[in-house]
Coordinates of C-alpha atoms in Angstrom, one line a residue:
Chain A
M1 CA -9.7 25.2 -14.8
G2 CA -11.9 23.1 -12.9
M3 CA -9.9 21.0 -9.9
T4 CA -10.3 17.4 -8.9
I5 CA -11.2 16.2 -5.6
A6 CA -7.6 15.4 -4.8
E7 CA -6.3 19.2 -6.4
K8 CA -8.9 21.1 -4.0
M9 CA -7.7 19.1 -0.9
L10 CA -3.7 19.7 -2.2
A11 CA -4.5 23.2 -2.5
A12 CA -6.3 23.8 0.7
H13 CA -3.3 21.8 3.1
S14 CA -0.4 23.6 1.4
G15 CA -2.0 27.4 1.3
H16 CA -2.6 27.9 -2.6
D17 CA -6.2 28.5 -4.3
T18 CA -5.2 26.3 -7.0
V19 CA -2.9 23.5 -7.4
V20 CA -2.1 21.9 -10.9
P21 CA -0.8 18.3 -11.3
G22 CA 3.1 18.1 -11.4
Q23 CA 3.6 20.9 -9.1
L24 CA 5.7 20.7 -6.3
I25 CA 3.9 21.3 -2.5
E26 CA 4.5 21.1 1.1
C27 CA 1.4 19.6 2.2
A28 CA 0.0 19.8 5.9
T29 CA -0.7 16.5 7.0
D30 CA -4.2 16.4 9.5
W31 CA -3.1 12.8 10.5
V32 CA -0.2 10.8 10.7
L33 CA -1.1 7.0 11.4
C34 CA 1.9 5.2 13.1
H35 CA 2.5 1.1 13.3
E36 CA 5.1 -0.7 14.9
I37 CA 7.5 -1.4 11.9
T38 CA 8.3 1.4 9.9
T39 CA 8.0 4.0 12.8
P40 CA 10.2 2.7 14.5
A41 CA 13.2 3.5 12.1
A42 CA 11.8 6.8 11.4
L43 CA 12.1 7.6 15.3
R44 CA 15.7 6.3 14.7
M45 CA 16.2 8.9 12.4
L46 CA 15.1 11.8 13.9
E47 CA 16.9 11.0 17.3
E48 CA 20.1 10.4 15.0
R49 CA 19.5 13.9 14.1
G50 CA 18.9 15.8 17.1
M51 CA 15.1 16.7 15.8
D52 CA 13.4 13.5 18.3
R53 CA 9.9 15.4 18.4
V54 CA 6.4 15.3 17.7
F55 CA 5.0 18.2 15.5
D56 CA 1.1 17.4 17.4
P57 CA 0.9 14.5 19.7
Q58 CA -2.9 15.2 18.9
K59 CA -2.7 14.4 15.7
I60 CA -0.6 11.3 15.9
V61 CA -2.7 8.1 15.5
A62 CA -0.6 5.1 16.7
V63 CA -1.6 1.4 16.4
P64 CA 0.3 -1.9 16.8
D65 CA -0.9 -4.3 13.8
H66 CA 2.2 -6.2 12.3
S67 CA 3.4 -8.6 14.5
V68 CA 1.0 -8.5 17.2
P69 CA 0.0 -10.4 19.4
A70 CA 4.5 -10.4 19.2
M71 CA 5.8 -13.7 18.1
N72 CA 9.0 -13.5 18.8
I73 CA 11.2 -11.4 21.4
K74 CA 12.5 -9.3 18.3
A75 CA 8.6 -8.2 17.1
A76 CA 8.3 -7.4 21.2
K77 CA 11.3 -5.2 21.8
M78 CA 9.7 -3.3 17.8
Y79 CA 6.2 -2.9 20.0
Q80 CA 8.0 -1.5 23.1
K81 CA 10.0 1.0 20.9
L82 CA 6.1 2.2 19.7
K83 CA 4.9 1.9 23.0
S84 CA 7.5 3.7 24.7
W85 CA 7.3 6.7 22.3
V86 CA 3.7 7.1 22.4
Q87 CA 4.1 7.4 26.4
E88 CA 6.8 9.7 26.1
K89 CA 5.2 12.4 23.9
G90 CA 2.0 12.1 25.5
I91 CA 0.0 10.5 22.2
E92 CA -3.3 9.5 23.7
H93 CA -4.4 8.2 20.1
F94 CA -3.0 4.9 20.5
Y95 CA -5.0 1.5 20.0
D96 CA -3.6 -1.3 21.6
V97 CA -3.4 -5.2 21.1
G98 CA -6.8 -5.9 22.5
R99 CA -8.1 -2.3 21.9
G100 CA -7.9 -1.6 18.3
G101 CA -6.8 -4.4 15.3
I102 CA -5.4 -3.4 11.6
A103 CA -4.2 0.5 11.6
H104 CA -5.8 1.2 8.4
V105 CA -9.6 -0.1 10.0
V106 CA -9.3 0.9 13.1
L107 CA -8.5 4.4 12.0
E108 CA -11.6 4.5 9.4
N109 CA -13.5 3.9 12.4
T110 CA -12.6 6.0 14.9
G111 CA -14.6 9.2 13.7
L112 CA -11.0 10.7 13.8
M113 CA -10.1 10.6 10.4
K114 CA -12.5 13.1 8.8
P115 CA -13.7 13.8 4.9
G116 CA -11.6 16.5 3.3
Q117 CA -8.5 15.5 5.4
T118 CA -5.0 14.5 4.8
L119 CA -2.8 11.8 6.2
V120 CA 0.1 9.6 5.8
S121 CA 1.5 6.9 7.5
G122 CA 4.4 4.8 6.8
D123 CA 2.1 2.1 4.9
S124 CA 1.1 1.2 1.4
H125 CA -2.2 0.6 2.3
T126 CA -3.4 4.3 3.8
C127 CA -4.4 4.8 0.8
N128 CA -7.4 3.2 2.2
A129 CA -8.6 6.0 4.1
G130 CA -9.8 8.1 0.9
A131 CA -13.3 6.7 1.0
L132 CA -14.0 9.1 3.1
G133 CA -13.5 11.7 0.7
A134 CA -9.7 12.6 2.4
F135 CA -6.4 12.5 0.9
A136 CA -4.5 9.2 2.3
T137 CA -1.4 8.3 1.4
G138 CA 1.6 5.9 1.8
V139 CA 5.1 7.1 2.5
G140 CA 8.9 5.2 3.8
S141 CA 10.2 5.9 6.6
T142 CA 11.9 9.1 5.5
D143 CA 9.0 10.6 4.8
L144 CA 7.0 9.7 7.8
A145 CA 10.1 10.9 9.8
G146 CA 9.5 14.4 8.2
A147 CA 5.5 14.3 8.8
I148 CA 6.4 13.2 12.7
Y149 CA 8.5 16.0 12.8
A150 CA 7.2 18.7 10.9
G151 CA 3.0 17.9 10.3
K152 CA 4.1 18.3 6.7
V153 CA 5.2 16.0 3.4
W154 CA 6.0 17.4 -0.2
F155 CA 3.8 16.0 -2.7
K156 CA 4.0 16.7 -6.3
V157 CA 0.5 17.0 -7.2
P158 CA -0.3 13.8 -9.1
E159 CA -2.6 13.3 -11.7
T160 CA -6.5 11.8 -11.6
M161 CA -7.3 8.2 -13.3
L162 CA -11.7 9.0 -13.2
I163 CA -13.0 5.4 -12.8
R164 CA -16.7 5.4 -13.5
V165 CA -18.6 1.5 -12.3
T166 CA -22.1 2.0 -13.3
G167 CA -24.8 -0.9 -13.5
K168 CA -25.5 -3.1 -10.7
T169 CA -23.7 -6.4 -9.7
N170 CA -24.8 -9.5 -10.2
P171 CA -25.2 -11.9 -7.2
G172 CA -21.7 -13.1 -5.8
V173 CA -20.0 -10.2 -7.4
T174 CA -18.4 -7.5 -4.8
P175 CA -16.1 -4.6 -4.6
K176 CA -13.4 -6.8 -4.5
D177 CA -13.9 -8.1 -8.1
I178 CA -14.2 -5.0 -9.0
V179 CA -11.1 -3.8 -7.8
L180 CA -9.5 -6.5 -9.1
E181 CA -10.9 -6.5 -12.5
V182 CA -9.8 -2.5 -13.0
I183 CA -6.4 -3.8 -11.9
K184 CA -6.7 -6.3 -14.3
Q185 CA -7.3 -4.1 -17.4
I186 CA -5.0 -0.7 -16.3
G187 CA -2.3 -3.1 -14.8
A188 CA 0.2 -2.9 -11.7
D189 CA 1.3 0.3 -12.6
G190 CA -2.1 1.4 -14.7
A191 CA -2.5 4.3 -12.1
N192 CA 1.0 5.2 -11.3
Y193 CA 1.7 8.2 -9.3
M194 CA -2.2 8.5 -10.3
V195 CA -5.1 9.5 -8.0
M196 CA -8.0 7.0 -8.6
E197 CA -11.3 8.6 -8.1
W198 CA -14.0 5.8 -8.5
V199 CA -17.7 7.1 -9.4
G200 CA -20.6 5.9 -11.1
D201 CA -23.5 5.0 -9.5
Y202 CA -22.6 2.0 -8.6
I203 CA -20.3 3.6 -6.2
D204 CA -23.4 5.6 -5.0
Q205 CA -25.2 3.2 -4.0
L206 CA -21.9 1.2 -2.2
D207 CA -21.3 0.8 1.5
M208 CA -18.4 2.4 3.2
E209 CA -16.9 -1.5 3.4
G210 CA -17.3 -1.6 0.0
R211 CA -15.5 1.9 -0.8
F212 CA -12.8 1.1 1.6
T213 CA -12.0 -1.8 0.0
L214 CA -11.5 -0.2 -3.8
T215 CA -9.8 2.2 -1.9
N216 CA -7.5 0.2 0.2
M217 CA -6.2 -1.5 -3.5
A218 CA -5.2 1.8 -5.5
I219 CA -1.5 0.9 -4.4
E220 CA -2.1 -2.4 -6.1
A221 CA -2.5 -0.2 -10.2
G222 CA 0.9 1.7 -8.4
G223 CA -2.0 4.7 -7.4
K224 CA -1.2 7.5 -5.0
T225 CA -4.5 6.7 -3.3
G226 CA -8.0 6.2 -3.7
I227 CA -10.8 8.4 -3.5
V228 CA -14.8 8.7 -3.1
A229 CA -16.4 11.5 -3.0
V230 CA -18.4 12.7 -0.1
D231 CA -22.3 11.9 -0.2
D232 CA -25.1 11.0 2.0
T233 CA -23.6 7.5 3.1
T234 CA -20.5 9.2 4.0
R235 CA -22.2 11.8 6.3
A236 CA -24.1 9.0 7.5
Y237 CA -20.9 7.2 8.2
M238 CA -19.8 9.9 9.9
Q239 CA -22.8 10.9 12.2
Q240 CA -22.6 7.4 13.7
R241 CA -19.5 8.0 14.7
G242 CA -20.4 11.3 16.3
V243 CA -19.1 13.6 13.8
S244 CA -21.5 16.0 11.7
P245 CA -21.2 17.6 9.0
E246 CA -20.1 20.9 10.3
Q247 CA -17.0 19.5 11.6
Y248 CA -15.8 18.5 8.5
T249 CA -14.9 20.0 4.4
E250 CA -16.6 18.1 1.4
Y251 CA -14.9 18.3 -1.7
Q252 CA -16.7 17.7 -4.7
S253 CA -14.6 17.7 -8.5
D254 CA -15.3 20.3 -10.6
P255 CA -17.3 19.3 -13.9
D256 CA -14.4 20.8 -15.9
A257 CA -12.1 19.0 -14.0
K258 CA -8.8 17.4 -16.1
Y259 CA -8.4 13.7 -15.8
K260 CA -5.8 11.6 -17.2
V261 CA -7.1 8.9 -18.1
V262 CA -11.1 8.1 -17.7
V263 CA -12.0 3.8 -17.4
E264 CA -15.7 2.8 -17.9
I265 CA -16.6 -0.1 -15.7
D266 CA -20.0 -2.0 -16.4
A267 CA -20.6 -3.6 -13.1
A268 CA -23.6 -6.4 -14.4
Q269 CA -19.7 -7.4 -16.9
V270 CA -18.0 -7.9 -13.9
E271 CA -17.6 -11.7 -12.8
P272 CA -15.8 -13.2 -9.7
T273 CA -11.8 -12.3 -10.3
V274 CA -9.2 -14.2 -9.3
A275 CA -6.0 -12.4 -9.5
Y276 CA -3.2 -15.4 -10.4
P277 CA 0.1 -15.6 -9.0
H278 CA 2.4 -13.3 -8.9
I279 CA 0.8 -9.5 -9.4
P280 CA -2.7 -8.6 -8.5
S281 CA -3.6 -7.7 -12.0
N282 CA -3.3 -11.4 -13.2
G283 CA -6.9 -11.7 -13.1
R284 CA -8.6 -14.4 -14.2
V285 CA -12.6 -15.7 -13.6
A286 CA -13.2 -17.5 -10.5
G287 CA -13.2 -21.3 -10.7
S288 CA -12.1 -21.2 -15.0
D289 CA -9.0 -23.3 -13.7
R290 CA -9.5 -26.4 -11.3
I291 CA -6.9 -24.9 -9.0
R292 CA -6.3 -27.4 -5.5
V293 CA -6.4 -25.1 -2.4
T294 CA -4.2 -25.9 0.9
H295 CA -4.8 -22.8 2.5
A296 CA -7.9 -20.3 2.6
Y297 CA -7.5 -16.8 4.6
V298 CA -9.7 -14.3 5.1
G299 CA -8.8 -11.1 6.8
S300 CA -6.7 -7.8 6.0
C301 CA -6.7 -4.6 6.2
T302 CA -8.5 -5.0 2.4
N303 CA -11.5 -7.7 3.4
G304 CA -11.6 -8.2 7.2
R305 CA -14.7 -5.7 7.9
I306 CA -18.0 -6.9 9.1
T307 CA -19.8 -7.8 5.5
D308 CA -17.2 -9.5 3.9
L309 CA -17.2 -12.0 7.2
R310 CA -21.2 -12.1 6.9
D311 CA -20.1 -13.2 3.0
V312 CA -18.1 -15.8 4.6
A313 CA -20.9 -17.1 7.1
R314 CA -23.5 -16.9 4.3
I315 CA -21.5 -19.8 2.5
L316 CA -20.0 -21.6 5.6
K317 CA -23.1 -22.1 7.5
G318 CA -24.0 -25.7 7.7
R319 CA -20.7 -26.7 5.7
K320 CA -17.9 -27.4 6.4
V321 CA -14.1 -26.2 5.0
A322 CA -13.0 -29.2 2.7
Q323 CA -10.9 -31.7 4.4
D324 CA -7.5 -31.2 2.8
V325 CA -8.0 -27.2 3.6
Q326 CA -7.0 -25.0 6.1
M327 CA -8.9 -22.0 6.6
I328 CA -8.1 -18.8 9.1
V329 CA -10.3 -15.8 9.6
V330 CA -9.3 -12.8 11.2
P331 CA -11.5 -9.9 11.4
A332 CA -9.7 -6.7 11.2
T333 CA -10.5 -5.4 14.9
Q334 CA -11.5 -6.0 17.9
A335 CA -14.6 -4.1 17.5
I336 CA -15.5 -6.4 13.8
W337 CA -14.7 -9.5 15.9
K338 CA -16.9 -8.5 18.7
Q339 CA -19.8 -7.7 16.3
A340 CA -19.0 -10.9 14.4
A341 CA -19.6 -12.8 17.7
Q342 CA -22.9 -11.1 18.4
E343 CA -24.2 -11.8 15.2
G344 CA -23.4 -15.6 15.2
L345 CA -20.6 -15.5 12.4
L346 CA -17.5 -16.8 14.6
E347 CA -20.0 -19.4 15.9
I348 CA -20.5 -20.4 12.2
F349 CA -16.6 -20.0 11.1
V350 CA -15.7 -22.8 14.2
D351 CA -18.5 -25.1 13.3
A352 CA -17.3 -25.5 9.4
G353 CA -13.5 -26.1 10.5
A354 CA -12.4 -22.2 10.5
S355 CA -9.7 -20.9 13.1
V356 CA -11.0 -17.8 14.1
S357 CA -7.7 -15.7 14.8
Y358 CA -7.5 -12.4 16.7
P359 CA -6.7 -8.7 14.4
S360 CA -3.7 -8.8 12.6
C361 CA -1.5 -8.5 10.1
G362 CA 0.5 -12.0 10.5
A363 CA -0.7 -13.6 7.7
C364 CA -1.2 -11.2 5.0
L365 CA 2.5 -10.7 5.0
G366 CA 3.9 -14.0 5.6
M367 CA 4.9 -12.8 8.9
H368 CA 2.9 -14.9 11.9
S369 CA 0.0 -16.7 12.7
G370 CA -0.7 -18.2 9.0
V371 CA 2.9 -18.1 7.5
L372 CA 2.6 -20.5 4.1
G373 CA 5.2 -23.2 3.6
P374 CA 6.8 -24.7 0.5
D375 CA 4.2 -25.2 -1.9
D376 CA 1.4 -24.7 -0.3
I377 CA -1.4 -23.0 -2.3
C378 CA -3.5 -19.8 -0.9
I379 CA -7.0 -18.4 -2.3
S380 CA -6.7 -14.9 0.1
S381 CA -8.8 -12.3 0.2
S382 CA -5.9 -9.9 1.4
N383 CA -3.7 -7.8 -1.6
R384 CA -0.9 -9.0 -2.5
N385 CA 0.4 -12.3 -4.4
F386 CA 4.0 -11.5 -5.1
V387 CA 6.6 -14.5 -4.4
G388 CA 7.3 -14.7 -0.9
R389 CA 4.4 -12.7 0.6
M390 CA 2.9 -14.6 2.5
G391 CA 5.7 -17.2 3.6
D392 CA 7.9 -19.8 1.3
P393 CA 8.9 -18.1 -2.2
S394 CA 7.2 -21.6 -3.6
A395 CA 3.3 -20.9 -2.4
Q396 CA 1.3 -20.1 -4.7
I397 CA -1.0 -16.8 -3.7
Y398 CA -4.9 -16.2 -5.4
L399 CA -6.6 -13.0 -4.4
A400 CA -10.2 -13.1 -4.8
S401 CA -13.2 -11.7 -2.3
P402 CA -14.3 -13.4 0.8
A403 CA -17.3 -14.8 -1.1
T404 CA -14.7 -16.4 -3.5
V405 CA -12.4 -17.4 -0.4
A406 CA -15.4 -19.2 0.9
A407 CA -16.4 -21.0 -1.4
S408 CA -12.9 -22.3 -2.3
A409 CA -12.6 -23.7 0.8
V410 CA -15.8 -25.4 1.2
E411 CA -15.1 -27.1 -2.6
G412 CA -11.5 -27.6 -1.9
F413 CA -10.9 -25.7 -5.6
I414 CA -10.5 -22.4 -6.6
A415 CA -14.2 -22.0 -6.7
D416 CA -17.0 -19.7 -8.4
P417 CA -19.4 -17.8 -5.6
R418 CA -22.2 -17.8 -7.6
R419 CA -22.9 -21.5 -7.0
Y420 CA -24.6 -20.4 -3.8
D421 CA -27.6 -17.9 -3.8
A422 CA -28.1 -14.4 -1.5
E423 CA -29.2 -17.5 1.7
G424 CA -26.1 -19.6 0.9
N425 CA -28.4 -22.4 -1.2
D426 CA -26.4 -23.4 -3.1
L427 CA -28.0 -23.4 -6.8
N428 CA -26.1 -26.5 -8.2
A429 CA -27.6 -28.9 -5.2
A430 CA -29.9 -31.8 -6.8
D431 CA -32.7 -31.9 -4.7
Chain B
M1 CA 35.0 -2.8 -12.8
P2 CA 31.2 -2.0 -12.0
R3 CA 29.1 -4.2 -13.6
I4 CA 25.4 -4.9 -14.7
W5 CA 22.5 -6.2 -12.8
K6 CA 19.5 -7.2 -15.2
F7 CA 16.1 -7.7 -13.8
G8 CA 13.2 -7.8 -15.7
D9 CA 9.6 -5.9 -15.5
S10 CA 7.6 -5.8 -12.0
V11 CA 10.6 -5.7 -9.6
N12 CA 8.6 -5.3 -6.9
T13 CA 9.8 -4.6 -2.9
D14 CA 9.1 -8.3 -1.6
D15 CA 12.2 -9.6 -4.4
I16 CA 14.4 -6.6 -3.4
L17 CA 14.0 -7.7 0.3
P18 CA 11.4 -10.1 1.7
G19 CA 9.6 -9.1 4.2
K20 CA 11.2 -12.2 6.4
F21 CA 14.3 -10.5 6.4
A22 CA 13.5 -6.9 7.4
P23 CA 16.2 -5.9 9.8
F24 CA 14.1 -6.3 13.0
M25 CA 13.5 -10.2 11.9
A26 CA 17.3 -10.7 10.2
G27 CA 19.2 -8.2 12.2
E28 CA 20.1 -4.9 11.7
D29 CA 23.9 -5.5 10.4
V30 CA 22.7 -8.7 8.2
F31 CA 19.4 -7.4 6.6
Q32 CA 21.1 -6.7 3.6
T33 CA 23.0 -10.0 2.9
F34 CA 19.3 -10.9 2.1
A35 CA 18.7 -8.5 -1.0
F36 CA 17.5 -10.6 -4.1
H37 CA 17.6 -13.3 -1.6
Y38 CA 14.6 -15.7 -3.9
V39 CA 15.0 -14.3 -7.4
R40 CA 18.8 -13.4 -7.5
P41 CA 20.0 -15.5 -4.6
E42 CA 24.0 -15.0 -5.6
F43 CA 22.8 -10.6 -5.7
A44 CA 24.3 -10.2 -1.6
A45 CA 27.3 -12.1 -1.8
Q46 CA 28.6 -11.0 -5.4
V47 CA 27.6 -7.0 -5.7
Q48 CA 30.3 -5.0 -5.6
P49 CA 30.1 -1.0 -4.7
G50 CA 29.2 1.0 -7.7
D51 CA 27.4 -1.7 -9.5
V52 CA 24.0 -0.7 -11.5
L53 CA 20.7 -2.3 -11.5
I54 CA 18.7 -2.4 -14.5
G55 CA 15.1 -3.3 -14.8
G56 CA 12.1 -3.5 -16.5
R57 CA 9.2 -1.0 -15.6
N58 CA 7.3 -0.2 -12.5
W59 CA 10.8 -1.0 -10.6
G60 CA 9.5 -1.1 -6.9
L61 CA 6.2 -2.0 -6.7
G62 CA 4.7 -3.1 -3.3
S63 CA 5.0 -2.1 0.1
S64 CA 6.4 1.2 1.4
R65 CA 8.8 -0.4 3.4
E66 CA 12.0 1.7 3.3
Y67 CA 14.4 -1.2 4.6
A68 CA 14.0 -2.6 1.5
P69 CA 16.1 0.6 -1.0
Q70 CA 18.3 0.6 2.8
A71 CA 19.7 -2.8 1.9
L72 CA 21.0 -1.6 -1.4
K73 CA 22.2 1.2 -0.2
K74 CA 24.2 -0.9 2.1
L75 CA 25.8 -2.5 -0.4
H76 CA 27.0 0.2 -2.1
I77 CA 25.2 0.0 -5.3
G78 CA 26.0 2.7 -7.6
G79 CA 22.2 3.2 -9.0
I80 CA 19.3 1.9 -10.4
V81 CA 17.7 2.8 -14.1
A82 CA 14.9 1.2 -14.6
P83 CA 11.5 3.1 -17.6
S84 CA 9.4 3.5 -15.0
F85 CA 9.6 3.4 -10.9
A86 CA 6.4 2.5 -8.3
R87 CA 5.7 6.3 -6.6
I88 CA 6.2 5.0 -2.8
H89 CA 9.5 3.6 -4.0
Y90 CA 10.7 6.3 -5.8
R91 CA 10.6 8.3 -3.0
N92 CA 12.5 6.5 -0.9
L93 CA 15.3 5.8 -3.4
L94 CA 15.3 9.9 -3.4
N95 CA 15.4 10.2 0.1
L96 CA 18.0 8.0 0.9
G97 CA 20.2 9.3 -1.8
I98 CA 20.3 5.7 -3.8
P99 CA 20.7 7.0 -7.3
A100 CA 17.5 6.7 -9.8
F101 CA 17.0 7.2 -13.1
E102 CA 14.1 6.9 -15.5
Y103 CA 15.4 5.0 -18.4
D104 CA 15.5 1.6 -20.1
L105 CA 18.7 0.1 -20.4
T106 CA 17.6 -3.7 -21.2
E107 CA 17.2 -3.4 -24.4
L108 CA 21.4 -2.2 -25.1
L109 CA 22.8 -3.6 -22.1
E110 CA 23.0 -7.4 -20.7
D111 CA 23.5 -8.9 -17.3
G112 CA 27.3 -8.8 -16.2
D113 CA 28.4 -6.1 -18.4
E114 CA 31.2 -3.5 -17.7
V115 CA 29.9 -0.2 -17.1
T116 CA 30.8 3.2 -15.1
L117 CA 28.2 5.5 -13.7
D118 CA 28.2 9.4 -12.7
A119 CA 25.3 9.5 -10.6
Q120 CA 25.8 13.0 -10.7
T121 CA 25.7 13.8 -14.2
G122 CA 23.9 10.8 -15.0
L123 CA 26.2 9.7 -17.6
L124 CA 26.8 6.0 -18.2
T125 CA 29.7 4.7 -19.8
Y126 CA 29.7 1.2 -21.3
A127 CA 31.6 -1.0 -24.0
D128 CA 30.6 0.5 -26.8
G129 CA 29.8 4.0 -25.6
T130 CA 27.3 6.2 -23.4
V131 CA 24.1 7.1 -22.6
Q132 CA 23.3 10.6 -20.7
L133 CA 20.7 9.3 -18.6
P134 CA 17.7 11.8 -17.0
P135 CA 18.8 13.4 -13.7
P136 CA 16.4 12.9 -10.4
P137 CA 14.7 16.5 -10.0
E138 CA 16.3 19.5 -9.3
F139 CA 14.6 19.7 -6.0
L140 CA 15.7 16.6 -4.5
R141 CA 19.3 17.3 -5.7
E142 CA 18.7 20.1 -3.4
A143 CA 18.0 17.7 -0.7
L144 CA 20.8 15.9 -0.5
K145 CA 23.6 18.1 -0.8
E146 CA 21.8 18.6 3.1
G147 CA 22.1 14.7 3.4
S148 CA 18.2 14.2 3.5
I149 CA 15.2 16.2 3.5
L150 CA 15.1 15.5 7.0
E151 CA 18.5 17.7 7.4
F152 CA 16.8 20.1 5.1
F153 CA 13.5 20.9 6.9
K154 CA 15.6 21.2 10.0
K155 CA 17.7 23.8 8.4
H156 CA 15.4 25.4 6.2
G157 CA 12.2 25.0 7.9
R158 CA 10.6 23.7 5.2
F159 CA 10.8 21.3 2.1
P160 CA 13.1 21.9 -1.0
G161 CA 11.3 22.4 -3.7
E162 CA 8.4 25.2 -2.9
E163 CA 9.4 28.3 -1.6
P164 CA 7.2 29.5 0.6
G165 CA 4.1 31.9 -0.4
A166 CA 4.7 30.7 -3.8
E167 CA 1.5 30.8 -6.1
A168 CA 0.8 27.8 -8.5
S169 CA 2.1 28.5 -11.9
T170 CA 2.4 26.5 -15.4
E171 CA 6.6 27.0 -15.1
T172 CA 6.1 25.0 -11.7
A173 CA 4.5 22.0 -13.3
S174 CA 6.6 21.8 -16.1
A175 CA 9.7 22.1 -14.4
A176 CA 8.5 19.8 -11.6
E177 CA 7.6 17.0 -15.0

């Protein structure tokens, strides 16, 4: 019987020729990604049990990202715990504040994580790295502790949902809209415990940045991970990071692989989509209701990449953020920050009246640097709009693409970005 | 006598423990007092050991944060019963030894109903009868006998569920499901 790409990777990492959904396996982890919020709890579990060791310091990537730069003394202590462990265990892949950014986006750019490899991290958006043709999934602190100690994690082999996206999107429609549309269709538990495998000619022509946005959001449909198989785009991306095809294994799903569900998406039918409060599956067409916004946020591991910032700059160039709106733009990593500066994007943001912040997860989870207050209404390029996610429980969070966030920031209301063409011209402007 | 706390669909990890009350934010000793702080503000003060939480589908969606179930463990809840669980949260519950049962009790029971739950057998007794809940997977019960999967690994050099060198079989698959 044929296997899916996920099944092939899990078989290869558990010493089996084949695996089938439902089978329990002990899976070797090529990489363990550690940030300062969930790692200290895992380390304490190991210390309490006399298991304070690291399976291989060369296979751990540590990136403080949630509460950095520390916003209070408690956060500073969490950072210290991660850093002292890194130093004590000789973990070389440490991307400190000023040299890193948001862990998932840092990792995808290092060239360390390769196609065909496995990754776990104590963070639900670990599925992000599946766009590399890899198997990456988030776990809690106990499983993270096990992976740090043993380089292994137990899995029940998941079933796979095939999502085939065909055709071309209309201008102003982005990968974020595609994934919000899929989650709207299948529900916030529509892929519970399934792999979301993305295929189709839309995916074939999509850049790596867009693919990461798709796989990053797998968890918002309950997915174990999202995967895009390796193709020339992936190979070129890895080559740019000094990694040649001989250095990794490519897996492709067999033609007779079994899928639990097949979802068909016609890209041309997808409209700019906004997930209304308080669940990511609550999608509606951008601008279909007149909703005033007080805050606009561009950033996060979902949509803080250079392509996202270009989308925002296209619309903000020569315009101002509406008087009543506070806009924050957060490049996801130091490297993206630098590139945005070189391309003149940061200047466009500042001229428009947006605050450009340092790479961090802070505002996305209501921790610091942009926490929402009572009754604030935020249009956000991030991934979750649960009650209290970004601050006060009375705040309203609307999830959207960076382009929709930018258009909304300019207009002061949730807006349809299709009003602006590829050069940022306002198609509705009278002239 | 333990009672039922009834919730709806899609109880997420921010509902269970809002991120701003994480242990390192609120304090290691008191973070559990913020469990369900926004959605059931009276919960942490009134919950009694052995109380059973029931909810609708997709219990525990959202973050991987293990301190959400840790807060419930510190409050000594008797278990959680919901027709489906989000996968990372389900792992966390089992890894922490919090009984979790995939079953829909929301039609049968109301908030405040008195119940007893035998976490080992999954037998739930309420005023008008009993319900046999499907127990957690055998391999995890095996692990929890040692304390957690960490103690199990330390003792056996492997995780529970798979014997070293075991080959794939459909028997294994159906047993695991």
